[in-house]
C-alpha positions as protocol buffer text, in pm:
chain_id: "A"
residue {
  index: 1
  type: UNK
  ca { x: 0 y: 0 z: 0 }
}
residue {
  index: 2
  type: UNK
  ca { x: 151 y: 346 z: -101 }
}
residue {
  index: 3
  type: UNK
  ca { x: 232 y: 584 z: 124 }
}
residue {
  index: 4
  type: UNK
  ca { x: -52 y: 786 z: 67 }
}
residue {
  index: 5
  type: UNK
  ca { x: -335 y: 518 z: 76 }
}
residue {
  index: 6
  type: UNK
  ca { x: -185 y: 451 z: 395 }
}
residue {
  index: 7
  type: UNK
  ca { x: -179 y: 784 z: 525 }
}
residue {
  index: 8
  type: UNK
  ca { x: -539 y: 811 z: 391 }
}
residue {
  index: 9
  type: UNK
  ca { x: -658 y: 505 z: 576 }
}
residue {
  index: 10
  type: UNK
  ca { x: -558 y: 644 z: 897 }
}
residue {
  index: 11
  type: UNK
  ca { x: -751 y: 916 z: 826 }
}
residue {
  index: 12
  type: UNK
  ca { x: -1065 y: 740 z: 837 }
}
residue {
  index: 13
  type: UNK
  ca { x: -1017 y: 521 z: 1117 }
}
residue {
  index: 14
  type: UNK
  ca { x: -939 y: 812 z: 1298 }
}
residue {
  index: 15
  type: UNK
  ca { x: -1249 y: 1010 z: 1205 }
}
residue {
  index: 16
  type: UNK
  ca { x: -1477 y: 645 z: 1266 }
}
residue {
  index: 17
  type: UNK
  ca { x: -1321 y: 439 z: 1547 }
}
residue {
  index: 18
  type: UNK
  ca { x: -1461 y: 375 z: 1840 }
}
residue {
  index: 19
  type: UNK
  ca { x: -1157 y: 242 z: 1999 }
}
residue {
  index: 20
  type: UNK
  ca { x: -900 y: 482 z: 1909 }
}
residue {
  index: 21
  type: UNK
  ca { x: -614 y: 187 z: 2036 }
}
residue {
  index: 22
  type: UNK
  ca { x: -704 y: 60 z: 1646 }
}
residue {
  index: 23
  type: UNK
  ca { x: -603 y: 442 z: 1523 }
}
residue {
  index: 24
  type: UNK
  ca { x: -278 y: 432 z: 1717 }
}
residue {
  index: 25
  type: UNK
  ca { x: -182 y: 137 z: 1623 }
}
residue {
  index: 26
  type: UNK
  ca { x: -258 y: 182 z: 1269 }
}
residue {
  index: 27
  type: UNK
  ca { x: 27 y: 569 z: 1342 }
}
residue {
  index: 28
  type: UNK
  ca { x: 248 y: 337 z: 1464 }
}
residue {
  index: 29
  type: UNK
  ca { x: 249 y: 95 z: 1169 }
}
residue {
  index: 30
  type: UNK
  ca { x: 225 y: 404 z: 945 }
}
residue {
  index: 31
  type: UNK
  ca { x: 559 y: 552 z: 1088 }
}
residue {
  index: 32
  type: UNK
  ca { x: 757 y: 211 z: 981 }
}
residue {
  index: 33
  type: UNK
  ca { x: 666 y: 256 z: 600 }
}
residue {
  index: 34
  type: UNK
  ca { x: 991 y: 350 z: 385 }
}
residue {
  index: 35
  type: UNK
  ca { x: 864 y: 696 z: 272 }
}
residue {
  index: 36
  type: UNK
  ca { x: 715 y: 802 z: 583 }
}
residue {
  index: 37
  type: UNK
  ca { x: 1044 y: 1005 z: 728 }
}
residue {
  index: 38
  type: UNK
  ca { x: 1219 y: 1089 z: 416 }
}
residue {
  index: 39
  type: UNK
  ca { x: 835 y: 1301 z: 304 }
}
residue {
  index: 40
  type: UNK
  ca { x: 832 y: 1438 z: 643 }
}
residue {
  index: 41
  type: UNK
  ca { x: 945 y: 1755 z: 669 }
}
residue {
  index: 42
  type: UNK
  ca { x: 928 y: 2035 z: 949 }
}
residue {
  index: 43
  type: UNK
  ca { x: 661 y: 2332 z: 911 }
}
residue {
  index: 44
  type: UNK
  ca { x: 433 y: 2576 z: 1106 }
}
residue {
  index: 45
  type: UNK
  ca { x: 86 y: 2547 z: 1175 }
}
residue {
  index: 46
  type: UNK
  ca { x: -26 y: 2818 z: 1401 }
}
residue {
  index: 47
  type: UNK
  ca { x: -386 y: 2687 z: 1490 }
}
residue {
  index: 48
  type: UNK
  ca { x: -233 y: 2343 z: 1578 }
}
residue {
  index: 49
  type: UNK
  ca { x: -2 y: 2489 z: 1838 }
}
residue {
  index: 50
  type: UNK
  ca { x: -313 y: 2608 z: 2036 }
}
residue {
  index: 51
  type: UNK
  ca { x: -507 y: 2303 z: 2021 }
}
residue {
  index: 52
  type: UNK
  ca { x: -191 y: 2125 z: 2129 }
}
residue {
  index: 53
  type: UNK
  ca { x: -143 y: 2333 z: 2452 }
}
residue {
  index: 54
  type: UNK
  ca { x: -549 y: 2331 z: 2535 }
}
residue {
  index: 55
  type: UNK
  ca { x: -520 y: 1942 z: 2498 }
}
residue {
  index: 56
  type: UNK
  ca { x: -144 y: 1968 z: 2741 }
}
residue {
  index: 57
  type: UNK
  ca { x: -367 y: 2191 z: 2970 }
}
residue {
  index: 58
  type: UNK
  ca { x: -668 y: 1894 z: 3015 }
}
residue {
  index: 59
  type: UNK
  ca { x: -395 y: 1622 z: 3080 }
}
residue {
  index: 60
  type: UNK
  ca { x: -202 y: 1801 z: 3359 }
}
residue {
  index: 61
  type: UNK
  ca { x: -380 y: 1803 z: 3718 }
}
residue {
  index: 62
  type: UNK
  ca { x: -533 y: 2105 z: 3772 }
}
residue {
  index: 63
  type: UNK
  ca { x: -446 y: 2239 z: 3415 }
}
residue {
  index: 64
  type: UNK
  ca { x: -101 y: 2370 z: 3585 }
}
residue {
  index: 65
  type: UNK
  ca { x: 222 y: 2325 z: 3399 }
}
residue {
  index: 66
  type: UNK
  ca { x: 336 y: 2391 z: 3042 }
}
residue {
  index: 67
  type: UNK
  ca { x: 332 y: 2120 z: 2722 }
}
residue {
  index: 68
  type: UNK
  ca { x: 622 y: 2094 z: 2541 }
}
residue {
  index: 69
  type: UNK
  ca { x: 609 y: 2009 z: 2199 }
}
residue {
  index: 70
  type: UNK
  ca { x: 890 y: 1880 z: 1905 }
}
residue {
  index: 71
  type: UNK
  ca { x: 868 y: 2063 z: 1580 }
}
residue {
  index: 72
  type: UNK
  ca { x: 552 y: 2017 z: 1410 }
}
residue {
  index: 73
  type: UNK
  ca { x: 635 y: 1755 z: 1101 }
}
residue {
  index: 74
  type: UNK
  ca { x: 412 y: 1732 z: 800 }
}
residue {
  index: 75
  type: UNK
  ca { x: 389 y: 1453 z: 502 }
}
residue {
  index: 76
  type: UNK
  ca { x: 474 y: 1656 z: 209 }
}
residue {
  index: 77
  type: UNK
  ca { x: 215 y: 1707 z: -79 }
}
residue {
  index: 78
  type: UNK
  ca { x: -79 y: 1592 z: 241 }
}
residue {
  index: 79
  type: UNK
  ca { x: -238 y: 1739 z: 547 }
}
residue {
  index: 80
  type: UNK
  ca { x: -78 y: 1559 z: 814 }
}
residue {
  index: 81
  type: UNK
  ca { x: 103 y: 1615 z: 1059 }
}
residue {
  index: 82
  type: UNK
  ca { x: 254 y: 1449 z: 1319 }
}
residue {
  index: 83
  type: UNK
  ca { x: 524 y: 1552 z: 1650 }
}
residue {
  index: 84
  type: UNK
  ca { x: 603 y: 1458 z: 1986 }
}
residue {
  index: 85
  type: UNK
  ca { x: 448 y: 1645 z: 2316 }
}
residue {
  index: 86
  type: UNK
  ca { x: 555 y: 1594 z: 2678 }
}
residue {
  index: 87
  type: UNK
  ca { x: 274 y: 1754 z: 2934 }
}
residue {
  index: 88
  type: UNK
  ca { x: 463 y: 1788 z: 3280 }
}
residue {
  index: 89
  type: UNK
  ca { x: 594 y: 1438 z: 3297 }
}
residue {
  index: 90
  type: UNK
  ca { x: 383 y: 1251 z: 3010 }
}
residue {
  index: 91
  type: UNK
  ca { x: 542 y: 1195 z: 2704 }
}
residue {
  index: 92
  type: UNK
  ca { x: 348 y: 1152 z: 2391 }
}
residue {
  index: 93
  type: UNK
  ca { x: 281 y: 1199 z: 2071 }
}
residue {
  index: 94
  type: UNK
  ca { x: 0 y: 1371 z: 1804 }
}
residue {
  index: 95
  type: UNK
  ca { x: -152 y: 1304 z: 1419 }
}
residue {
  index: 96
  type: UNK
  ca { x: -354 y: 1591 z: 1310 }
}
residue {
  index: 97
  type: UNK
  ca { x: -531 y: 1592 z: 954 }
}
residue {
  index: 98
  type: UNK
  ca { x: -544 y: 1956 z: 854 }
}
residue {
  index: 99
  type: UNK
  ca { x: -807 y: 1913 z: 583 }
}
residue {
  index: 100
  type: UNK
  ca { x: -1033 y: 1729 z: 788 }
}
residue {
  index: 101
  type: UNK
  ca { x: -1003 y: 1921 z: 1119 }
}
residue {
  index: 102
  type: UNK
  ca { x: -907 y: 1602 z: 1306 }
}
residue {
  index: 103
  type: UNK
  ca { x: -685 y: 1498 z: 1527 }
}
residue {
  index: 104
  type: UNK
  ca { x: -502 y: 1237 z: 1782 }
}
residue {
  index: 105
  type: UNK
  ca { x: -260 y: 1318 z: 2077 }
}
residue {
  index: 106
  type: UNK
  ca { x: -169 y: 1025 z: 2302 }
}
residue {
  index: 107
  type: UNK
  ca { x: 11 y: 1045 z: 2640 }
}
residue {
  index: 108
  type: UNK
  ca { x: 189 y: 770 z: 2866 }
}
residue {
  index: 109
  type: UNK
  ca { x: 145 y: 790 z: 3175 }
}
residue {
  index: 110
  type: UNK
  ca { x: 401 y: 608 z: 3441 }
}
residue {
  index: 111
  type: UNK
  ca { x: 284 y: 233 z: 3442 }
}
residue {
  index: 112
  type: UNK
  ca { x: 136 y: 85 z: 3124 }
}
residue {
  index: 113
  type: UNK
  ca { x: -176 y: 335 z: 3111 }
}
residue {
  index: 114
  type: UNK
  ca { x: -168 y: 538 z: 2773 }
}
residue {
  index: 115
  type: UNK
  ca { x: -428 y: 835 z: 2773 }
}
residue {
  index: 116
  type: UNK
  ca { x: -544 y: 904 z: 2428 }
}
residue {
  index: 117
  type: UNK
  ca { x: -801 y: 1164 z: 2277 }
}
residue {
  index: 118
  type: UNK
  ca { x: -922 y: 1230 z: 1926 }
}
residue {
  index: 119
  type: UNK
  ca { x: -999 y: 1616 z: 1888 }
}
residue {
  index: 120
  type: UNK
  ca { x: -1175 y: 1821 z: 1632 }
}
residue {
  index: 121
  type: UNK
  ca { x: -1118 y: 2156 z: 1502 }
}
residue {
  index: 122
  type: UNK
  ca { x: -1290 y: 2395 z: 1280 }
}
residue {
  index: 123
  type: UNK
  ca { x: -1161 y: 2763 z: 1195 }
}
residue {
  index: 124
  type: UNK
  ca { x: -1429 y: 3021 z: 1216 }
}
residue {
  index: 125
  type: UNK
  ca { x: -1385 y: 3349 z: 1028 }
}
residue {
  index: 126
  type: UNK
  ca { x: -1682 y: 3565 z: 1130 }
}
residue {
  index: 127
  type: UNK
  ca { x: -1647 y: 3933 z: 1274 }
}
residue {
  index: 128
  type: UNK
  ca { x: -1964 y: 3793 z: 1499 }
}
residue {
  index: 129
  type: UNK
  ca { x: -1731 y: 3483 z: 1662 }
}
residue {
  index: 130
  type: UNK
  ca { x: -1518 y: 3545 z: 2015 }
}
residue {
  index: 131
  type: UNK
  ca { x: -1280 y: 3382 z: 2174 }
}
residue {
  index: 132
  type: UNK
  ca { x: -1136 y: 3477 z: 2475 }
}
residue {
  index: 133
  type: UNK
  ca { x: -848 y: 3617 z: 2616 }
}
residue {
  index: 134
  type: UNK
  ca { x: -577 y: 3411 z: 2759 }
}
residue {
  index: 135
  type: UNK
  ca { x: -268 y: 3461 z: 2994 }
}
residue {
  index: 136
  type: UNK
  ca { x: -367 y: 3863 z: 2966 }
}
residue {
  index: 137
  type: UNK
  ca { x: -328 y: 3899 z: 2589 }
}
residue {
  index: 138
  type: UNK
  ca { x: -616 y: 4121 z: 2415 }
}
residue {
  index: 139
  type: UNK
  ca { x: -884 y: 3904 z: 2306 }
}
residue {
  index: 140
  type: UNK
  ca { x: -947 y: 3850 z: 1953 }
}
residue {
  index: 141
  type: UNK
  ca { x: -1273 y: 3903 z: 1748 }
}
């Protein structure tokens, strides 16, 4: 299976599974495909880096603490991406499909307890949508 189909296909489980174990699993036998590192490449992705420390925020107790995340890496010529997070003492890992709004991060927790979550995002451009100001910056409209 190409590179792409495979890519693709995790796309879908993601989206559909009810036992997102299946869609990590399926990452982790994405990552061992030839092409998968040599198309990866670093980038920027502003929106992601929010949803990424909301999702840090939720996994540390209390919300307290700071994630840390690993450049963001996409597949060339797709919409994924992919990186490594650690939130507080949890490292981990995310898959985020840009064009679908859909997402994965997982986090290990001491033990053999992984915490995963499957997130969605959609961008809103309306002058009649707020969101709220955080750590004192001016909110935005």
């Amino acid at each position: 299976m190409t590179l792409l189909a495979r890519i693709n296909k995790l796309k879908n489980t993601v989206l559909h599974a009810q036992n997102l174990d299946e869609a990590w699993m399926e990452f982790f036998d994405l990552t061992v495909h030839p092409d998968f590192m040599k198309q990866s490449v670093p980038c920027q992705l502003e929106n992601l880096h929010f949803i990424l420390d909301q999702i840090g925020k939720s996994v540390m107790p209390g919300g307290a603490g700071k994630l840390r995340a690993a450049p963001i890496v996409r597949c060339k010529g797709t919409d994924f991406y992919h990186g490594a997070l650690e939130a507080g003492d949890k490292p981990g890992a995310f898959i985020y499909f840009d064009d679908a709004g859909v997402g994965m991060a997982a986090f290990v927790a001491y033990g053999a307890k992984t915490e995963l979550c499957r997130f969605t995002a959609t961008l809103v451009n309306s002058p009649h949508c707020f969101v709220p100001a955080a750590d004192g910056s001016p909110a935005t409209h």
